[in-house]
GROMACS .gro file of C-alpha atoms in nm:
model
  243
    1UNK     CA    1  -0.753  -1.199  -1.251
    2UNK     CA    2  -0.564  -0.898  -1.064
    3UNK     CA    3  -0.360  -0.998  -0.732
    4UNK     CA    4  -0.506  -0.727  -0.475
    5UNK     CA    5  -0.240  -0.592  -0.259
    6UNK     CA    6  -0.261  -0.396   0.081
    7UNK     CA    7   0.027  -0.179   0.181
    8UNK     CA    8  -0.055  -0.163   0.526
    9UNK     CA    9   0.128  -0.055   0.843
   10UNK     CA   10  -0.084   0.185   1.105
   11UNK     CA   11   0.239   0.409   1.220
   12UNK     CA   12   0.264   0.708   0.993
   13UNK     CA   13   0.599   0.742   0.760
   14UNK     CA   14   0.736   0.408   0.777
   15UNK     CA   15   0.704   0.444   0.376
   16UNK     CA   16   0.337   0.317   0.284
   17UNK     CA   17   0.333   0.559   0.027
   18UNK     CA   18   0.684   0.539  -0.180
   19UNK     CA   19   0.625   0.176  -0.164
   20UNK     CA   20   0.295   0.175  -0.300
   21UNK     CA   21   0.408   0.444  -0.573
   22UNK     CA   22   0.680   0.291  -0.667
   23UNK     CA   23   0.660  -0.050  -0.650
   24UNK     CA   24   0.325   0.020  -0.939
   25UNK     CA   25   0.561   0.235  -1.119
   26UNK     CA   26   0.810  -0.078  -1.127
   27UNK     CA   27   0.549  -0.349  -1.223
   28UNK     CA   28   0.460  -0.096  -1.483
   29UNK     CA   29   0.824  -0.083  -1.660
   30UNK     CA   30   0.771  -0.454  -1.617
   31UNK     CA   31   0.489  -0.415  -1.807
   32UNK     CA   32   0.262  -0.572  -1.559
   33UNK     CA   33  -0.108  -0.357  -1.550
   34UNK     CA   34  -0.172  -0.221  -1.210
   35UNK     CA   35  -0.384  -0.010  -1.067
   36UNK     CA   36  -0.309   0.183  -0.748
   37UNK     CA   37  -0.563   0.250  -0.502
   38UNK     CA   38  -0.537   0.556  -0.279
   39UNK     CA   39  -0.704   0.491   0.025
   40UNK     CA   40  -0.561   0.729   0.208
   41UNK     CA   41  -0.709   1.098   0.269
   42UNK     CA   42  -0.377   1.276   0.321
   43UNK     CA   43  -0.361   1.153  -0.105
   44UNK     CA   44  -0.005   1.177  -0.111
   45UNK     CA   45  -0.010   0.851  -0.365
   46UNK     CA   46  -0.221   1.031  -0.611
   47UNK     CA   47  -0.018   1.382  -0.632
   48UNK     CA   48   0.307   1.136  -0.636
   49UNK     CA   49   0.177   0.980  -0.990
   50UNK     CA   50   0.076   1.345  -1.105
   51UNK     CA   51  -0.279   1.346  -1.036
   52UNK     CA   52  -0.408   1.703  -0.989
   53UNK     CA   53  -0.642   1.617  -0.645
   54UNK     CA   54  -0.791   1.932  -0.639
   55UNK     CA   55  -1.009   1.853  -0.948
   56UNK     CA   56  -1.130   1.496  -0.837
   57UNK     CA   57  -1.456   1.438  -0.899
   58UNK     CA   58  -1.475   1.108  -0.812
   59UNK     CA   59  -1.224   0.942  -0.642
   60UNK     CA   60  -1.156   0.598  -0.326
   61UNK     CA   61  -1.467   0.808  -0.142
   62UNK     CA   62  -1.742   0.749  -0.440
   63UNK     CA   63  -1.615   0.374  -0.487
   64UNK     CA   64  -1.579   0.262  -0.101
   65UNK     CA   65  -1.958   0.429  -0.083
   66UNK     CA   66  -2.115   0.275  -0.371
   67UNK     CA   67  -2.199   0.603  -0.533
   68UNK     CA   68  -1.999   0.583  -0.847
   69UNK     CA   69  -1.840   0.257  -1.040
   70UNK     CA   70  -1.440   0.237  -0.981
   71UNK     CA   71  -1.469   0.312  -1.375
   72UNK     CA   72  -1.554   0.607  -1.319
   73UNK     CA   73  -1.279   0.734  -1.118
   74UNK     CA   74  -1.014   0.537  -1.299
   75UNK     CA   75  -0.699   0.809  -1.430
   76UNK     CA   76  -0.396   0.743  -1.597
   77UNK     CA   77  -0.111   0.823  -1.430
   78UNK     CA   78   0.192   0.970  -1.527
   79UNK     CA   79   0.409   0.642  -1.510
   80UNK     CA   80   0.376   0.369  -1.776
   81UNK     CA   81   0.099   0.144  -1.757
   82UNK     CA   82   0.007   0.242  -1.409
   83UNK     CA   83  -0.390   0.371  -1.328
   84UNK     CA   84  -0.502   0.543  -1.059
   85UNK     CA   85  -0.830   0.594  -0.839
   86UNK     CA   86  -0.730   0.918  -0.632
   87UNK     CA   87  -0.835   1.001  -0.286
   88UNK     CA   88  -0.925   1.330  -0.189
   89UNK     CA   89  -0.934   1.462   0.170
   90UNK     CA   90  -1.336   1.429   0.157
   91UNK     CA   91  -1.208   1.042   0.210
   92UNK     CA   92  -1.183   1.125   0.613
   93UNK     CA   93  -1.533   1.070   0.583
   94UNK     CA   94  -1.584   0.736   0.502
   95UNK     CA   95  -1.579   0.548   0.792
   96UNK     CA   96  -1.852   0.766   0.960
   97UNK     CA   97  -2.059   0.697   0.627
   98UNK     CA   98  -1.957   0.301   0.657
   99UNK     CA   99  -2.094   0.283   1.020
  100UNK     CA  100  -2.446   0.137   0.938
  101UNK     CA  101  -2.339   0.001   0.585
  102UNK     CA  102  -2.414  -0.398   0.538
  103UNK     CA  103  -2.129  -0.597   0.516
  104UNK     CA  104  -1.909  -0.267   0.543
  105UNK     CA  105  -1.623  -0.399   0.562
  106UNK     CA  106  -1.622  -0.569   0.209
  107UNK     CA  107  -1.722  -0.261   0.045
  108UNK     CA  108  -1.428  -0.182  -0.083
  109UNK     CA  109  -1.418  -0.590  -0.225
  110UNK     CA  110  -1.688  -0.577  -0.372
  111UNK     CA  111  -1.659  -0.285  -0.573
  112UNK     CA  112  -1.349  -0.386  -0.716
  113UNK     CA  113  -1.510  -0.688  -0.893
  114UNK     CA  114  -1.604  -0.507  -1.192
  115UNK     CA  115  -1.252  -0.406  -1.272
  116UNK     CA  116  -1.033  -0.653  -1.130
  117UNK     CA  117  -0.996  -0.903  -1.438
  118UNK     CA  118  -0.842  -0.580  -1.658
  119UNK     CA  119  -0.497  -0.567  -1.420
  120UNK     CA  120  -0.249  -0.791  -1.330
  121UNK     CA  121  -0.196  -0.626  -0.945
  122UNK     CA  122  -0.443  -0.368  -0.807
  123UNK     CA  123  -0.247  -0.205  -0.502
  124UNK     CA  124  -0.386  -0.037  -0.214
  125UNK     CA  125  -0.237   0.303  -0.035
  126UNK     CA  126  -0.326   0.257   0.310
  127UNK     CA  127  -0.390   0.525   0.551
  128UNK     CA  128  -0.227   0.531   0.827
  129UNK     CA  129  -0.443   0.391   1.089
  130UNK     CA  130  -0.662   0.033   1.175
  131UNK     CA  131  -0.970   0.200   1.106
  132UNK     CA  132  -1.269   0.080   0.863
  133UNK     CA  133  -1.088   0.218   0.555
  134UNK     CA  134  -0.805   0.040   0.635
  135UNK     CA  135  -0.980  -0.298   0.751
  136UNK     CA  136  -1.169  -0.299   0.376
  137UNK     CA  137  -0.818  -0.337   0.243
  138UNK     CA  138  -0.729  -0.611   0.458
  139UNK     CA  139  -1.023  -0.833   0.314
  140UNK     CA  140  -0.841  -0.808  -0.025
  141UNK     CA  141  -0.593  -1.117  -0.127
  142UNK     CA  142  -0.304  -0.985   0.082
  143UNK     CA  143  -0.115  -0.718   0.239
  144UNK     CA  144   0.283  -0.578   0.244
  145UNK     CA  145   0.368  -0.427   0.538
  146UNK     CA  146   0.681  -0.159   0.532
  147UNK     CA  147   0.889  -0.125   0.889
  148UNK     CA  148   1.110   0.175   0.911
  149UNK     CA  149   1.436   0.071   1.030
  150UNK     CA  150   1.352   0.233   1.359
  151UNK     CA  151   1.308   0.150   1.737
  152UNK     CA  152   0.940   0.280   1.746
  153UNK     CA  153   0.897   0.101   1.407
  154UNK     CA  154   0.878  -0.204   1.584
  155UNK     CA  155   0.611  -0.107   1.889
  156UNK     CA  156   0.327  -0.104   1.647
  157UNK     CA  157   0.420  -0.415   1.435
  158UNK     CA  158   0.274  -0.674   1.689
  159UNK     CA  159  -0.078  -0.471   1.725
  160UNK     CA  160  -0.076  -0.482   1.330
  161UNK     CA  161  -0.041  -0.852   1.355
  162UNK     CA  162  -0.250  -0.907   1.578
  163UNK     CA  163  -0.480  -0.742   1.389
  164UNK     CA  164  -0.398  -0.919   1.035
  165UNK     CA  165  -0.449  -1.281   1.263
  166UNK     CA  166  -0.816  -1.110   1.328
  167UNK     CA  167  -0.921  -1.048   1.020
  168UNK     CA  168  -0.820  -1.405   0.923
  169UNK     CA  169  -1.028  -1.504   1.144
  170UNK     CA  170  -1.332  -1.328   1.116
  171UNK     CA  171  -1.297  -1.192   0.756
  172UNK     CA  172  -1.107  -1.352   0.503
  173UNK     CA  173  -0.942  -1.650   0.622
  174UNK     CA  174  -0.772  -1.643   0.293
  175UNK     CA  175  -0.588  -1.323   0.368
  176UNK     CA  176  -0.212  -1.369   0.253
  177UNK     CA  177   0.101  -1.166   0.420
  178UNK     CA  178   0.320  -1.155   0.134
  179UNK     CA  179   0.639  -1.005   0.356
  180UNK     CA  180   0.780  -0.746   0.599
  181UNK     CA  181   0.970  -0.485   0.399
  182UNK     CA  182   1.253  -0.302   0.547
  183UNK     CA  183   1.269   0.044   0.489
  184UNK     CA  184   1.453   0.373   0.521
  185UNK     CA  185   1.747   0.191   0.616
  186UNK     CA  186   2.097   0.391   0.653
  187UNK     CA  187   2.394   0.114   0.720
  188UNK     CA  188   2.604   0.347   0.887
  189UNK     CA  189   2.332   0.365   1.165
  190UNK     CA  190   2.364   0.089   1.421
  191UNK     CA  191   2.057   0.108   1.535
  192UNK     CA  192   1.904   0.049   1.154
  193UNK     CA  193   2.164  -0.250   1.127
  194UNK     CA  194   2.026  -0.354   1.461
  195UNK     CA  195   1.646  -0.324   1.395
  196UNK     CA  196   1.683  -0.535   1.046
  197UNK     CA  197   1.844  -0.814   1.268
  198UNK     CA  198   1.583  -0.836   1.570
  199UNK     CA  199   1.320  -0.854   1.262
  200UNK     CA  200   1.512  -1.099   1.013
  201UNK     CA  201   1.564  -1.283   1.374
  202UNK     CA  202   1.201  -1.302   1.476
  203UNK     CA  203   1.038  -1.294   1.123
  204UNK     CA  204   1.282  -1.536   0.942
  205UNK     CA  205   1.088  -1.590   0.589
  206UNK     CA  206   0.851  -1.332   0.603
  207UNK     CA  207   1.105  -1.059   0.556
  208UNK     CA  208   1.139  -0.955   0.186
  209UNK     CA  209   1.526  -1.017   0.111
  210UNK     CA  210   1.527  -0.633  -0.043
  211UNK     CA  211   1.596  -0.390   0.178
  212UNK     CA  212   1.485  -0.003   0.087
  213UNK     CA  213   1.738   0.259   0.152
  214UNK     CA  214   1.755   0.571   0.251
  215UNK     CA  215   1.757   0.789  -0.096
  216UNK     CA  216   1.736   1.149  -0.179
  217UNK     CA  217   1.618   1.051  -0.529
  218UNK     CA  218   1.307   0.889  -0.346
  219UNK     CA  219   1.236   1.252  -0.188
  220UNK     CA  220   1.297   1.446  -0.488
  221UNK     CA  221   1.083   1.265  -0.708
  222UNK     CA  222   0.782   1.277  -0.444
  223UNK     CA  223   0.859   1.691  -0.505
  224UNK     CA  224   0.840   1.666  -0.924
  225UNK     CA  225   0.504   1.394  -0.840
  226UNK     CA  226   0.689   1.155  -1.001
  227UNK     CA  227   0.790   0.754  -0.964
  228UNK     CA  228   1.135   0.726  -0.864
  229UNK     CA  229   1.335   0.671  -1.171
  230UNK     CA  230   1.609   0.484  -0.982
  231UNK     CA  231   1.317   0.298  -0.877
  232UNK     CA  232   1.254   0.171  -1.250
  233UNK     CA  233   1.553   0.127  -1.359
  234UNK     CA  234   1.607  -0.107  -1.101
  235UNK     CA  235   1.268  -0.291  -1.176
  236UNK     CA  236   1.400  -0.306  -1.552
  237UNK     CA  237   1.745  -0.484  -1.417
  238UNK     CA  238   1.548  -0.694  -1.163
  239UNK     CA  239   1.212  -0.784  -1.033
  240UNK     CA  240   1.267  -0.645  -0.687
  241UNK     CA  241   0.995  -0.804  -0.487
  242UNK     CA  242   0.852  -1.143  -0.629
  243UNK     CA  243   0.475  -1.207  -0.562
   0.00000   0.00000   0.00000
């Protein structure tokens, strides 16, 4: 049975997106099945794995709604044994469309059912916000959340908590934080050396010992809508975050 994985974090470019990308390109070297989710409308995970999203038919939108199986929407991607359910910008719709929906915050759940024996790790691209989409991916098994190594990075983590201890609460007490995962960190910065500190400090366990630096290869390969390759090579020499 697939391990269903959040990447979560509602301030915009602390790195949702190149995690999510490339940490299902590195399972995939590892030959682990996977299945990446884009739940997010700006569908910068999908044109990252070389998925044309002007020609989705049926993409996160069809499957959060109930209109189409996640089957259906299912496309290979162009890293090795990595699958993809695209998002196209028709996805800013959703939450208006969940408003009245039973149980519409396990929509996302339940449609996943069908398909989530045939992967090891299904992992979801989270938009950046707390909004329905987002809270649908929080009722999964659990959730990764990337802090950039910046001041402002930090502001938002506590609301984000706070809001991971709610769902808990109210929606699936089983909800699991696998870690805090540095990112975007440049040592020669003292003010990234200082931000790992205050959350290694405060977070003690819960911080993923990797830390994700700063690389033009990252960049270049969201430009060719590509996985990093330094990215898999790594994952070939290491497992780089253990679940």
């Amino acid at each position: 049975m697939g391990k269903i994985i959040a990447i979560a974090n509602q301030k915009g470019g602390v790195g949702k997106t190149t995690t999510s990308v490339n940490l299902a390109a590195s399972l995939g070297v590892l030959e682990k099945k996977v299945l990446l989710i884009d739940a997010d409308p700006q569908a910068n995970a999908s044109s990252g794995l070389g998925i044309d999203i002007e020609n989705i038919a049926v993409g996160t939108y069809q499957i959060v709604e109930h209109s189409n199986r996640p089957e259906e929407a299912i496309i290979k991607s162009s890293a090795p044994n990595v699958d993809v359910i695209p998002a196209h910008i028709d996805l800013v719709a959703i939450e208006i469309e969940l408003v009245d929906k039973e149980n519409r915050e396990y929509m996302l759940k339940q449609a996943l059912e069908s398909v989530k024996d045939n992967y090891d790790y299904i992992l979801i691209d989270c938009a950046p916000s707390l909004g329905l989409l987002t809270l649908n991916a929080l009722t999964a098994d659990s959730v990764i959340i990337p802090i950039q190594c910046e001041y402002y990075a930090l502001e938002g983590l506590g609301k984000l908590l706070n809001t991971i201890k709610s769902v808990q609460k109210i929606h699936n007490p089983e909800l699991d934080i696998e870690g805090l995962l540095l990112t975007m960190f440049d040592s020669r910065l003292r003010l990234s050396n200082q931000v790992v500190e205050e959350v290694q400090k405060h977070f003690n366990d819960m911080v993923f010992n990797t830390i994700i630096q700063r690389n033009v290869k990252l960049s270049e390969a969201q430009v060719m809508g590509k996985a990093s390759l330094i990215m898999m090579q790594q994952a070939r020499e290491q497992q780089i975050i253990c679940f």
